[in-house]
Coordinates of C-alpha atoms in Angstrom, one line a residue:
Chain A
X1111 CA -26.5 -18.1 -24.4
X1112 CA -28.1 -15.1 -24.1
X1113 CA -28.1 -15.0 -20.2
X1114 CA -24.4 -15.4 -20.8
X1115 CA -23.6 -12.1 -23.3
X1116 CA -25.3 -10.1 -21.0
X1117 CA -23.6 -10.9 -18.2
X1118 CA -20.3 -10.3 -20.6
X1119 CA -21.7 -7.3 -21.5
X1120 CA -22.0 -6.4 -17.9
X1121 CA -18.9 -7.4 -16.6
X1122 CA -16.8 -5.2 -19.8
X1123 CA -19.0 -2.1 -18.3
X1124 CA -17.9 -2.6 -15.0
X1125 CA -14.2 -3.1 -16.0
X1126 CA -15.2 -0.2 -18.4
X1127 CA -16.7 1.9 -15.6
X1128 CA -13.7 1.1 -12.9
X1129 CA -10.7 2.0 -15.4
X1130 CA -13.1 5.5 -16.3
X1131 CA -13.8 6.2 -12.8
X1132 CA -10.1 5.0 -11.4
X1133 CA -8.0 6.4 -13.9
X1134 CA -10.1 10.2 -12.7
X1135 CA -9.5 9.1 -9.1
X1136 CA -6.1 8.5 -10.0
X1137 CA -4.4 10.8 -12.6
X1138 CA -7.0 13.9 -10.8
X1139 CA -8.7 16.9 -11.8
X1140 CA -6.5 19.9 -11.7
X1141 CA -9.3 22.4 -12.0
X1142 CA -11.1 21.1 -8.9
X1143 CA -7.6 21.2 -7.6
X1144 CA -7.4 24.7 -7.7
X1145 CA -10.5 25.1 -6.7
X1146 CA -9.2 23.6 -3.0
X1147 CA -6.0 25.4 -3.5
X1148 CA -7.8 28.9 -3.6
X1149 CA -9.5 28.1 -0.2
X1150 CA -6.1 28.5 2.1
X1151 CA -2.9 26.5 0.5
X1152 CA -1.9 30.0 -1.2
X1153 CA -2.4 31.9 2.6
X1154 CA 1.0 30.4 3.2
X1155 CA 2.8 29.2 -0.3
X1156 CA 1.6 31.9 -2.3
X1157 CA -0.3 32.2 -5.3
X1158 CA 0.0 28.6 -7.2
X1159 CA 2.6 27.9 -5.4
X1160 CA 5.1 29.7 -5.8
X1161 CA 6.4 29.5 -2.4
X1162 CA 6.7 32.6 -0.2
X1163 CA 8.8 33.7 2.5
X1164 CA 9.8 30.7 4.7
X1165 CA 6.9 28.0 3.2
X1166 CA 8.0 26.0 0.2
X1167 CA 7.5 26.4 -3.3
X1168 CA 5.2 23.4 -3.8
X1169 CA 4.4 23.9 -7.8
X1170 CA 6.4 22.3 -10.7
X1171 CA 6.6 18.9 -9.1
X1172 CA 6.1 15.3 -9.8
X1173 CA 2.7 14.4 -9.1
X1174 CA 3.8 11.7 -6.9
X1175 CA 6.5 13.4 -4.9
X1176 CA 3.1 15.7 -3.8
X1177 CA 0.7 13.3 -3.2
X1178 CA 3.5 11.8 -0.8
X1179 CA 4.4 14.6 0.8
X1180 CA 0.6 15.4 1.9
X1181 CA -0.2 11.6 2.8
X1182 CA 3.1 11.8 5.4
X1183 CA 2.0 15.4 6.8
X1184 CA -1.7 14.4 7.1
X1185 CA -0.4 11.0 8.2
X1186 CA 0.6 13.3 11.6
X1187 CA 4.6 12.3 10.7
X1188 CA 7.7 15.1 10.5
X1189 CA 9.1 15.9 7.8
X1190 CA 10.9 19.4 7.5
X1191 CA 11.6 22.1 10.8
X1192 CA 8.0 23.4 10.3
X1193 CA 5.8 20.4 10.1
X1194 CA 3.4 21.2 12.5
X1195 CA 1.7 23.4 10.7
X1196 CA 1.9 21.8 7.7
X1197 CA 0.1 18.7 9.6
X1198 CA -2.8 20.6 10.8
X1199 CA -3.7 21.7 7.0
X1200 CA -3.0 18.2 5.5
X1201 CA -4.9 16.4 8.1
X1202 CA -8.8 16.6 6.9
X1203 CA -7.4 16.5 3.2
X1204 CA -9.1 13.1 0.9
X1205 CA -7.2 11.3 -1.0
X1206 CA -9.2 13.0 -4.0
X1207 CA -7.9 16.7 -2.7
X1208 CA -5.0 15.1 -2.4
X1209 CA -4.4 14.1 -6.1
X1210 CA -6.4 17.1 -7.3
X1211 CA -4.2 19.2 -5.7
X1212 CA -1.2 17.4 -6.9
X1213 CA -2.3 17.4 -10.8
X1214 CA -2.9 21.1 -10.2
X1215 CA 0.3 22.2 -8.8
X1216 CA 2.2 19.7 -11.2
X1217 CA 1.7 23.3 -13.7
X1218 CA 0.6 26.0 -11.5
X1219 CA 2.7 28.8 -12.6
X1220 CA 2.2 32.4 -10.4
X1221 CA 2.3 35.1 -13.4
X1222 CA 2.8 39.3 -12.8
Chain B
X128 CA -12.9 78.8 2.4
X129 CA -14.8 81.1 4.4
X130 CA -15.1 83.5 1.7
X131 CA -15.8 80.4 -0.5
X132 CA -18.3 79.5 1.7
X133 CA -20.1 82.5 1.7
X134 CA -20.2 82.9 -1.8
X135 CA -21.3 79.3 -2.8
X136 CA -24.9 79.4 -2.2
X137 CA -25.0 82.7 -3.9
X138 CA -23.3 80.9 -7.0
X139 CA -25.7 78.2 -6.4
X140 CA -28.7 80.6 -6.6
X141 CA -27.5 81.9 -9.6
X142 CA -26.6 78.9 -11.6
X143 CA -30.2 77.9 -10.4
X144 CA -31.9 81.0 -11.9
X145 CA -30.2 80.2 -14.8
X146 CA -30.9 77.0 -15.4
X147 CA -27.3 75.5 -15.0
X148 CA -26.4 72.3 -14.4
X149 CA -24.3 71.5 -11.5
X150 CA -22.0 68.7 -11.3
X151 CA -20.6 67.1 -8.1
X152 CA -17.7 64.7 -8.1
X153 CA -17.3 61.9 -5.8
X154 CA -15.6 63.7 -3.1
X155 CA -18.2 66.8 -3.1
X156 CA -21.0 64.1 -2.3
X157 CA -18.7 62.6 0.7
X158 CA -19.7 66.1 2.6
X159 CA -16.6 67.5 1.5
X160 CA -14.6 64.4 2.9
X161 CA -11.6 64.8 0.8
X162 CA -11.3 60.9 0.1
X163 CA -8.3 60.3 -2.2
X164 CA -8.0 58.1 -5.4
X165 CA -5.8 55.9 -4.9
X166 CA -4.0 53.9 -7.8
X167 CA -1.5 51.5 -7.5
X168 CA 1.6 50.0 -10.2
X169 CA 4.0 47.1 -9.9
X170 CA 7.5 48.9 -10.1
X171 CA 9.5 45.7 -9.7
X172 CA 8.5 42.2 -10.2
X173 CA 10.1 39.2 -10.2
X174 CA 12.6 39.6 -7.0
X175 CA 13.0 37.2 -4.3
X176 CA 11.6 38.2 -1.2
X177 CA 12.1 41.5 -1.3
X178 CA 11.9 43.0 2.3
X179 CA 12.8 46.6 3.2
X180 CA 13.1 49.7 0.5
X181 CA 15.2 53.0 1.3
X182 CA 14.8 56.3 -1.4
X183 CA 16.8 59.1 -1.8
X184 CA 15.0 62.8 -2.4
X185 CA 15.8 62.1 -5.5
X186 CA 13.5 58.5 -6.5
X187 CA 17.1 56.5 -5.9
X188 CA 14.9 53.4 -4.6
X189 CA 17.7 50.7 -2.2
X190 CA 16.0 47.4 -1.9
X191 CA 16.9 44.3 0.0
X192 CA 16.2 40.5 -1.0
X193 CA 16.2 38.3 2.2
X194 CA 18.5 35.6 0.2
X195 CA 20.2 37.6 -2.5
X196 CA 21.4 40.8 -0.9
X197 CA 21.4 44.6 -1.4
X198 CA 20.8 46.1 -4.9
X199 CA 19.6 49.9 -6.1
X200 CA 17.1 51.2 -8.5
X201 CA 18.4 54.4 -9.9
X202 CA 16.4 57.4 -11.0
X203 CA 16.7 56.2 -14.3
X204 CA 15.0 52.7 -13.5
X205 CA 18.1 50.9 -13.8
X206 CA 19.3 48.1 -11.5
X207 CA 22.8 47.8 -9.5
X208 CA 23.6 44.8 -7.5
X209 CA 25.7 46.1 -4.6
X210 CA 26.4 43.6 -1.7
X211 CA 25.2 40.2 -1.8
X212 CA 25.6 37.7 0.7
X213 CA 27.1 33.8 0.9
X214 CA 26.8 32.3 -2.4
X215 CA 24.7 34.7 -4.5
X216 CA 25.7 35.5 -8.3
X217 CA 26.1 39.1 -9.6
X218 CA 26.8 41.8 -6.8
X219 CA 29.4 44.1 -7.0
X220 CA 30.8 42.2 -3.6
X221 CA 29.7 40.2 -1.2
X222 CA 29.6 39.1 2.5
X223 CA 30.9 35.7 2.8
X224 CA 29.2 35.9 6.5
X225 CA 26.3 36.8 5.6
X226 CA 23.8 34.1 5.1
X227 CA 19.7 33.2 4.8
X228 CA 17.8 30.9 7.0
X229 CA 14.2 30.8 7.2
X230 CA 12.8 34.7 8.8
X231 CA 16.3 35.2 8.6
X232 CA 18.4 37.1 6.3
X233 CA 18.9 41.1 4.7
X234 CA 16.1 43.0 6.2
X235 CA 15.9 45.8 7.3
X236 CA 18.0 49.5 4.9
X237 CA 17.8 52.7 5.6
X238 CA 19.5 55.9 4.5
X239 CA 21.7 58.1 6.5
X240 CA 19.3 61.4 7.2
X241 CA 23.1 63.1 5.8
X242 CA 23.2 60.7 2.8
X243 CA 23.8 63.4 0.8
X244 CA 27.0 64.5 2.3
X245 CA 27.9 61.2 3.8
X246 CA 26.7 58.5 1.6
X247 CA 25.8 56.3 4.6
X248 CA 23.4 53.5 4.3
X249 CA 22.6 51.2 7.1
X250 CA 21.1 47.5 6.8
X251 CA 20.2 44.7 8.8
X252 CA 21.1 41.1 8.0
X253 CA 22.2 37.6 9.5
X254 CA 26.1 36.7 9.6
X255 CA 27.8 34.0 11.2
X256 CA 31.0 36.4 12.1
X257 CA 30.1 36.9 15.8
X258 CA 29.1 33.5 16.7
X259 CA 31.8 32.4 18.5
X260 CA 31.3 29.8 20.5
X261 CA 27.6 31.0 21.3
X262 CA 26.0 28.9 19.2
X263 CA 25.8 25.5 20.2
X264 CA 22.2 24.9 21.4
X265 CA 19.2 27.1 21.0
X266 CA 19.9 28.2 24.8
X267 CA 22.9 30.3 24.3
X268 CA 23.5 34.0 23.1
X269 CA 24.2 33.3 19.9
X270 CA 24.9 36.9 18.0
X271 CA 24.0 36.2 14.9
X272 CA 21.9 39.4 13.6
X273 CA 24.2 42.7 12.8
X274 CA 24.0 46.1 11.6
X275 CA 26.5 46.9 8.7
X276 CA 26.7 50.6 7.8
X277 CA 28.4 51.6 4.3
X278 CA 29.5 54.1 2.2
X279 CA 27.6 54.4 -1.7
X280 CA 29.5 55.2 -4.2
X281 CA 28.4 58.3 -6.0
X282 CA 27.7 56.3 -9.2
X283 CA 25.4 53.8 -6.8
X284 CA 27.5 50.8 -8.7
X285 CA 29.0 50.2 -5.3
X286 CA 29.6 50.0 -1.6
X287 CA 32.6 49.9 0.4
X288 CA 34.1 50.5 3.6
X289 CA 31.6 48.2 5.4
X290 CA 31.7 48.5 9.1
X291 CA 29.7 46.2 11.8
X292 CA 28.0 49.2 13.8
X293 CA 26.0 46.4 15.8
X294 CA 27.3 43.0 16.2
X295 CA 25.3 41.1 19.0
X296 CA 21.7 40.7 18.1
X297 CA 20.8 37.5 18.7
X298 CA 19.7 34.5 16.6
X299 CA 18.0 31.9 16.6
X300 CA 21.0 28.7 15.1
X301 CA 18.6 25.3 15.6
X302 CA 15.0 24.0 15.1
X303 CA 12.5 23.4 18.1
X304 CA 9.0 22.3 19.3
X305 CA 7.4 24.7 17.9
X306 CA 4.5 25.0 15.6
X307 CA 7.1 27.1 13.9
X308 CA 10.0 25.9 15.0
X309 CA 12.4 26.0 12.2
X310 CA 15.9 27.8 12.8
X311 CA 16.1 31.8 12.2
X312 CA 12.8 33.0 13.8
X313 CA 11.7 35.8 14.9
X314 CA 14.2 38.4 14.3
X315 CA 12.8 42.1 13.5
X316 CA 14.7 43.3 11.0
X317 CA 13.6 46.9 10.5
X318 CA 15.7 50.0 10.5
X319 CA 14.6 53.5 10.4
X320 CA 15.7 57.0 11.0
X321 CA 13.6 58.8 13.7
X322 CA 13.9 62.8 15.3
X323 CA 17.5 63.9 15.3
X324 CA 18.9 61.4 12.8
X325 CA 19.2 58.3 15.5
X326 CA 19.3 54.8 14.3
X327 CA 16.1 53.0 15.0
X328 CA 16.7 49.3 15.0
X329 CA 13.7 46.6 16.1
X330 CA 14.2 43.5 17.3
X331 CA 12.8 39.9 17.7
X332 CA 12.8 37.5 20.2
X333 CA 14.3 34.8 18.0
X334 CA 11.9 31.9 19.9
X335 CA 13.7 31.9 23.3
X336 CA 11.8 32.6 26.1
X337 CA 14.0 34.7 28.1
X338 CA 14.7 37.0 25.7
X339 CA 12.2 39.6 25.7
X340 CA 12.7 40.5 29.5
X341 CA 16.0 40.1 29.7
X342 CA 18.0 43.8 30.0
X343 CA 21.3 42.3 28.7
X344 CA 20.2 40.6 25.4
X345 CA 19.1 42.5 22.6
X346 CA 16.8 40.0 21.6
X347 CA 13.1 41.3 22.1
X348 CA 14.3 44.8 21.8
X349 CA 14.1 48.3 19.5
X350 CA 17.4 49.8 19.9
X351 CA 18.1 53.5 19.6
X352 CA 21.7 54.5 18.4
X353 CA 23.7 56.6 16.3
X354 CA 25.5 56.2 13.2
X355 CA 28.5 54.0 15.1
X356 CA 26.3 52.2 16.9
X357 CA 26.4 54.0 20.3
X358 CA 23.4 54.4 22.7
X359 CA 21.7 57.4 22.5
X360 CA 22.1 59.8 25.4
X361 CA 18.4 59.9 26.9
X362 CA 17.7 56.1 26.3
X363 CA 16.4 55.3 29.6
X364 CA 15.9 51.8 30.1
X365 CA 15.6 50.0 33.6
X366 CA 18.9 50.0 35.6
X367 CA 21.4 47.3 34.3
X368 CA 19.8 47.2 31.1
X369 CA 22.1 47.8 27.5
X370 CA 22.4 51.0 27.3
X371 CA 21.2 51.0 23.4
X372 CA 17.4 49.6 24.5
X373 CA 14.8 52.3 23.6
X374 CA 12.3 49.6 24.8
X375 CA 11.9 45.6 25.6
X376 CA 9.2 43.2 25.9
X377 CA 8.9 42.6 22.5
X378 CA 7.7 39.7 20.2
X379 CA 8.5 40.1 16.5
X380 CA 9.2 44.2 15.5
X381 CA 9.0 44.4 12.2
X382 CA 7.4 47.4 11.4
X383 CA 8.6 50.8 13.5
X384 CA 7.8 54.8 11.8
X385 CA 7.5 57.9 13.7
X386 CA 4.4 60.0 13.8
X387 CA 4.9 63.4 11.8
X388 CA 3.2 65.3 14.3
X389 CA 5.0 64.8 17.3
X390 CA 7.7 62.0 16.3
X391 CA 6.8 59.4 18.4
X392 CA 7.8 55.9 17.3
X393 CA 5.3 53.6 16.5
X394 CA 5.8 49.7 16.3
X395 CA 3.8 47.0 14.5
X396 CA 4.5 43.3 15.5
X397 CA 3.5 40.2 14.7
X398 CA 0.9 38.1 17.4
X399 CA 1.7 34.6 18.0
X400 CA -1.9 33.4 16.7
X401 CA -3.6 36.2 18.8
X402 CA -3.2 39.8 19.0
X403 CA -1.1 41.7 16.4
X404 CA -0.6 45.3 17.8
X405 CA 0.7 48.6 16.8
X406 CA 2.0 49.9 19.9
X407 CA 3.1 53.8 20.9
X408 CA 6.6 53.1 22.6
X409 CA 7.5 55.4 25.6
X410 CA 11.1 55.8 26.0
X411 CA 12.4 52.5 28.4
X412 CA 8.8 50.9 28.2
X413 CA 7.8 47.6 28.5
X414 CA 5.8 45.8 25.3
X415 CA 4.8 43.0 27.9
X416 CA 5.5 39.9 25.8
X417 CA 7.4 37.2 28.2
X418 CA 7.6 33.7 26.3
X419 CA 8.9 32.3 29.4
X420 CA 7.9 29.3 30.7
X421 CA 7.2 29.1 34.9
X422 CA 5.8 32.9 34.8
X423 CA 2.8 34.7 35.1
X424 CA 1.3 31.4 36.3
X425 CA 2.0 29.2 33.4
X426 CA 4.1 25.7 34.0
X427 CA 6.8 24.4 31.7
X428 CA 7.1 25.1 27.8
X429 CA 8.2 23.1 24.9
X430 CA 11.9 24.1 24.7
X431 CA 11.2 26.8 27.7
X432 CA 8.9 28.9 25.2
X433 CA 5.6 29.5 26.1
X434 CA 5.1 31.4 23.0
X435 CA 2.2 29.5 21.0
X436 CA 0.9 28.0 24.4
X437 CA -1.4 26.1 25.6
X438 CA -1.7 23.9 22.8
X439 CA 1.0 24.6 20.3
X440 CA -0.2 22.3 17.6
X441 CA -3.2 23.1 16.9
X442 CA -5.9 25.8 16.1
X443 CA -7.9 27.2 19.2
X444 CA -9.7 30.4 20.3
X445 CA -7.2 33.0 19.9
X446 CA -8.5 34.4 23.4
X447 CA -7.8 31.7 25.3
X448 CA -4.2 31.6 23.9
X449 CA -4.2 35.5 24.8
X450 CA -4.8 34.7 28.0
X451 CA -2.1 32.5 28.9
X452 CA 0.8 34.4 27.2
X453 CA -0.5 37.8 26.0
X454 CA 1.1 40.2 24.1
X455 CA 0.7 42.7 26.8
X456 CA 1.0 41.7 30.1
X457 CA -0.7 43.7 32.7
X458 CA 1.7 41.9 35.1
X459 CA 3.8 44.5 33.9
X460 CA 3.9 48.0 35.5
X461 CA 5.9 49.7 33.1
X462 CA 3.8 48.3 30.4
X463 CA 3.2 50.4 26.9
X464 CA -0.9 49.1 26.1
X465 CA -1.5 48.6 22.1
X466 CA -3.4 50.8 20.5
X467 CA -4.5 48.4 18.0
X468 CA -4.5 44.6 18.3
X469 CA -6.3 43.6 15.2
X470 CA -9.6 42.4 17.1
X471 CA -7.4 39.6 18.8
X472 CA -6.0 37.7 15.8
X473 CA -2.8 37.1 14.1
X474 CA -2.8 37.9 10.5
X475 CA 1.1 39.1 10.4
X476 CA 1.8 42.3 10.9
X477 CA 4.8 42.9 8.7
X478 CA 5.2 46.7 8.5
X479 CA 4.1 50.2 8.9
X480 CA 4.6 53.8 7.1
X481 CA 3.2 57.0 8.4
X482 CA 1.0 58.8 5.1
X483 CA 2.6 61.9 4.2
X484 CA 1.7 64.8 2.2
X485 CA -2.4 66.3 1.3
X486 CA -2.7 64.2 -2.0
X487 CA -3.6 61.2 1.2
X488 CA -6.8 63.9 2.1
X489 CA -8.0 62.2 4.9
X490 CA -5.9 59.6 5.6
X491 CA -3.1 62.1 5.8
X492 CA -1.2 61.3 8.7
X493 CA -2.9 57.7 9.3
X494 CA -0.4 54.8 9.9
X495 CA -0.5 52.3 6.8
X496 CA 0.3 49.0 8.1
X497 CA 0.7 45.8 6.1
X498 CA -0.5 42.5 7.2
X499 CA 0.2 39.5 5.4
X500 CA -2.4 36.8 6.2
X501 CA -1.7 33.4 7.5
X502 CA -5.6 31.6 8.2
X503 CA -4.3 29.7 11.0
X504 CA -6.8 28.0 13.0
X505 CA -9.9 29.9 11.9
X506 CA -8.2 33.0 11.5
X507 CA -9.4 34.6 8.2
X508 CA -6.2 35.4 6.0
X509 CA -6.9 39.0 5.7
X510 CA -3.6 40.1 3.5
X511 CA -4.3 44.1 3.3
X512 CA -2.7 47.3 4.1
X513 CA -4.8 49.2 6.9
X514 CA -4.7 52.9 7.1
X515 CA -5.4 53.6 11.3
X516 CA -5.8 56.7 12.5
X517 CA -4.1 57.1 16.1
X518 CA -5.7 58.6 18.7
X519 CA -3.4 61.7 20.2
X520 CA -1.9 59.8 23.3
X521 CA -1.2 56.7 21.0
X522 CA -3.4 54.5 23.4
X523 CA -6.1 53.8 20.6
X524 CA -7.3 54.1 17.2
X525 CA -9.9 56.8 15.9
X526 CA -10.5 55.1 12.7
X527 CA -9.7 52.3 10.4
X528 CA -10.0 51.5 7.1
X529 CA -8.4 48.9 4.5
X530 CA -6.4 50.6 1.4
X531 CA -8.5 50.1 -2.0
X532 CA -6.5 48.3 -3.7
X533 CA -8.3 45.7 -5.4
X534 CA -6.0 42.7 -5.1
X535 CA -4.4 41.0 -2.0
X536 CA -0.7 40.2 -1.0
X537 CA 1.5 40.0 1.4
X538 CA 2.9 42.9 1.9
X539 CA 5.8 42.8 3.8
X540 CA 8.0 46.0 3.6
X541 CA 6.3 49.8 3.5
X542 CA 8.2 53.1 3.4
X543 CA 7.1 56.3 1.9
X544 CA 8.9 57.9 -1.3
X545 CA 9.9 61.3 -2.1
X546 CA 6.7 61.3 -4.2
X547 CA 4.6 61.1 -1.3
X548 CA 3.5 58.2 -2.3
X549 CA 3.7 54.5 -0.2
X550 CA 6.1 51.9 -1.9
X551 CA 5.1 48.0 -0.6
X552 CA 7.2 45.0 -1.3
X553 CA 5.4 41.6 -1.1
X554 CA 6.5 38.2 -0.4
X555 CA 5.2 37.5 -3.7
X556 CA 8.5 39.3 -5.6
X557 CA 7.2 43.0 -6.6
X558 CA 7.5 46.5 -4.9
X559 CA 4.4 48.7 -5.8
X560 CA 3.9 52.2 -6.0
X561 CA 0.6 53.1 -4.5
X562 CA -0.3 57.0 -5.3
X563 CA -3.2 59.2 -3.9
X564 CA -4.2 62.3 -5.7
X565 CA -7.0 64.2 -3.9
X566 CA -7.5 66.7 -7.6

């Protein structure tokens, strides 16, 4: 009986643990988001982009619409006239970059 | 200062014997290096790609917005919207021709050196008026880049009488297999006013390989003409070449000023992942760049353009791109050499201004150029305006340092106001002011 609650007690953890853990994994972490932003995204879209000359503005978007976007690119696949480069940046991004970046840029706004 | 300079130490004695303290400032401890402060405000904010500026003696400050069109700051600090293109909201007219795409759009404005009599202003932009029939593939003319000149009305709320003082500029109408390869690449975009009140116009070679060498097409080019377009007189290119072709062999022009000194013209352009360069032109001189693909020992080219070869699509050493289609070709015997070629990288050079007036001290004189940074491959970004002192024959630099500004953009567009001081517009939607005082 015993035996038994503690495996009960285990198994709720674990579930416990793997919503915790997933639902970070998932929904992302917009300041570590930045974070990898900051490092060269902005070079071409601007500060939290905001989109600059010919690249895209890439803030104010559905989470999902980004994380897309950046699996196709890094995925090697076209999408616009100017992929290629856009492919070489995606290509050594995680899927954890990926939805950091994407909960990040969901709000980013470029302030003067 | 030789009187000065006799009497100093004697001052110095006597403050000494005296017991005075002396105090130095920062510029008396540089050896007498007259290093100015340099202090820098947003005057606009919140445009849209704001690309070239154009002042009056006066602080009247025209500005261009690649997408929206051509608008003026008056002395006051108010704003007129005078000539916008296709589709935009809130100009006093518009161009139905003129359009945005990518690079392309309204560049390049620049004053009349009469304005005051004549009210002429000239700017550059992309219209689909001239196409024609060019315009079917991405291997035809295609003259999609003009020249409008107008008249200002004296109240600067409008412009009329536009005419098309250059009509046949080409453009680039279609993607291709390039890195990038979207539609309106590559295509200049400044104006300027050099010696004698000529129109300066620099050019692009809108991604097609042919166009940089080729004498007919003003693709590649910086143009010399005068207010109706016309060559100028002593514009010497090679025989069957356009008459209006100050010099060819160019990549990307998008910075051109003339040296105060002796008036030469001086040209920044952008690399293609290797080898910005600020380059002294020489009347019908070569730049070198040839994108073409079964020359100078190189084999076919994605869509004939050789211009981010070998390897298009992805990061290498920038030298080993150099070498198989450089910016300067030594092929070339009529070939200008850069003075400057930002130690063999591409960070975008997007334009350059010529430092007038003492309160620069020391960089009085230098060429302020604006890079934008990019970080392609490994590439740092390097977004900064560099002040570079040219050496006399304009075949190298005798100094370089980066402006202090204390923040990085892309800075896109420099001219120099009426105030002696450098105005920049950045990609990122502001034009600043930056001001040196020397006192």
């Amino acid at each position: 009986m015993r035996h038994f609650s503690f495996l009960k007690f285990i198994y709720c953890f674990s579930i416990a643990f793997l919503i915790a853990f997933s639902k970070i994994a998932l929904g992302g972490d917009a300041e570590a988001g930045k974070i990898r932003y900051a490092q060269n995204c902005g070079n071409c879209h601007g500060p939290a982009g905001m989109g600059l000359a010919s690249y895209p503005k890439i803030s104010g978007k559905e989470i999902p619409y980004i994380i897309e976007r950046l699996k196709t690119y890094r995925s090697g696949k076209k999408i616009g006239s100017n992929s290629a480069l856009m492919i070489m940046m995606a290509k050594t991004l995680t899927d954890e970059e990926i939805a950091n970046l994407a909960e990040y840029l969901k709000d980013a706004k470029y302030e003067n | 200062m030789i009187k000065f300079c006799k009497v100093f130490p004697f001052i110095t004695s006597v403050c000494m014997l005296f017991g005075i303290v002396f105090h130095a400032n920062a510029a008396e401890h540089a050896g007498g290096m007259n290093v100015p402060s340099i202090k820098s405000d947003a005057v606009m904010t919140g445009l849209e790609n704001p690309w070239d500026m154009a002042f009056l003696p006066d602080g009247t400050m025209f500005f261009t917005e690649k997408c929206k069109g051509l608008s003026v700051r008056t002395s006051s600090g108010s704003v007129n919207k005078l000539y916008g293109m296709k589709d935009t909201k809130g100009y006093n007219a518009a161009g139905k021709d003129l359009f945005c795409d990518g690079q392309a759009g309204m560049l390049g404005v620049v004053a009349d050196r009469d304005f005051d009599k004549n009210r002429t202003l000239y700017v550059y932009s992309t219209s689909t008026k001239y196409h024609g029939s060019g315009c079917k593939t991405n291997f035809e003319k295609c003259d999609g880049n003009i020249v409008m000149r107008f008249k200002v009305s004296s109240d600067l709320k409008k412009v009329s009488d536009r005419t098309d003082i250059v009509k046949d500029i080409q453009y680039k109408p279609f993607e291709s297999n390039q890195p990038f390869g979207g539609p309106g690449a590559h295509n200049g975009g400044r104006l300027r006013i050099g010696p004698g009140g000529y129109l300066w116009v620099a050019g692009g070679d809108r991604h097609r390989g042919v166009c940089p060498q080729d004498g007919k097409l003003l693709c590649g080019k910086v143009l010399r003409i005068d207010g109706d377009g016309n060559a100028h007189p002593d514009n010497n290119p090679p025989a069957g070449f356009d008459a209006r072709i100050y010099t060819y062999g160019h990549r990307n022009v998008q910075g051109i000023d003339f040296r105060p000194s002796d008036g030469r013209a001086f040209t920044a352009e952008h690399g293609p992942w290797h080898n910005d360069e600020i380059t002294g032109l020489v009347n019908g001189g070569n730049a070198g760049w040839d994108p073409a693909e079964k020359r100078g020992g190189r084999s076919a080219c994605p869509d004939k353009y050789c211009g981010y070869e070998p390897n298009q699509m992805d990061g290498m050493d920038p030298a080993v791109r150099a070498a198989y289609t450089p910016m300067s070709d030594t092929r070339f015997d009529d070939l200008m050499p850069a003075a400057w070629n930002n130690n063999g990288f591409s960070q975008g050079t997007g334009s350059a201004a010529f430092l007038k007036g003492s309160n620069w001290g020391v960089y009085e004189g230098r060429l302020a150029v604006g890079i934008m940074g990019i970080a392609f491959g490994d590439t740092p970004a390097g977004s900064r305006i560099d002040l570079i002192g040219l050496s006399t024959d304009g075949l190298g630099i005798n100094g370089i340092v980066r402006m202090p500004l204390g923040f990085t953009k892309r800075f896109r567009g420099l001219v120099m106001g009426p105030d002696n001081a450098l105005y920049a517009s950045t990609d990122e939607g502001e034009i600043y002011k930056i001001s040196a005082s020397t006192k």
